[in-house]
């Protein structure tokens, strides 16, 4: 029997995305967010509060990177969602992580994260539903240790985790349970 839960942002899984930008002082700022994702072949949408330091940085620099967090760096990734760059000037330094400047956009790349999308801002939207940033993915960087022999990302090697909005938990992902466009093919024959 289904039970009515009302209006909640209940979708699972929710990605744990790390948005990295440079502040006006050139310092690295990283924010943990779940309300965003791919919205076209080469586009990503971020739904964030406009009061975040990350929002100001994105508007000023016109660029950002989006990284997939991995389990070995869960402490830093969670910290980036707890601490505010508006209140903590040494937020990135406290994490112990390292960043280099992207060669394609005016944003940092956090070296420890296994997968990073380098993005340039296409549009900042102010809607009745909040502030949204649309970014064009200009390149994807991946740590060699997560690639197969053909240069493709192996999800099980990403060691990524997702956010659950039901109980505010993080869950590791990676076990393959089916093959896209094949697992349901038998139903096409009916």
PDB file of N, CA and C in Angstrom, residues 49 57 69 102 153 185:
ATOM      1  N   UNK A  49      21.288  28.572  -4.044  1.00  0.00           N
ATOM      2  CA  UNK A  49      20.848  29.806  -3.405  1.00  0.00           C
ATOM      3  C   UNK A  49      21.776  30.931  -3.862  1.00  0.00           C
ATOM      4  N   UNK A  57      30.784  34.113  -7.017  1.00  0.00           N
ATOM      5  CA  UNK A  57      31.989  33.772  -7.772  1.00  0.00           C
ATOM      6  C   UNK A  57      31.663  33.379  -9.206  1.00  0.00           C
ATOM      7  N   UNK A  69      32.413  13.615  -6.051  1.00  0.00           N
ATOM      8  CA  UNK A  69      33.133  13.268  -4.827  1.00  0.00           C
ATOM      9  C   UNK A  69      33.273  11.759  -4.731  1.00  0.00           C
ATOM     10  N   UNK A 102      42.297  25.411 -13.829  1.00  0.00           N
ATOM     11  CA  UNK A 102      41.882  24.771 -15.073  1.00  0.00           C
ATOM     12  C   UNK A 102      42.600  25.444 -16.234  1.00  0.00           C
ATOM     13  N   UNK A 153      35.435   6.024 -18.475  1.00  0.00           N
ATOM     14  CA  UNK A 153      35.293   5.999 -17.020  1.00  0.00           C
ATOM     15  C   UNK A 153      34.601   4.703 -16.612  1.00  0.00           C
ATOM     16  N   UNK A 185      15.242  -5.333 -23.098  1.00  0.00           N
ATOM     17  CA  UNK A 185      15.011  -5.644 -24.521  1.00  0.00           C
ATOM     18  C   UNK A 185      13.985  -6.754 -24.736  1.00  0.00           C
TER      19      UNK A 185
END
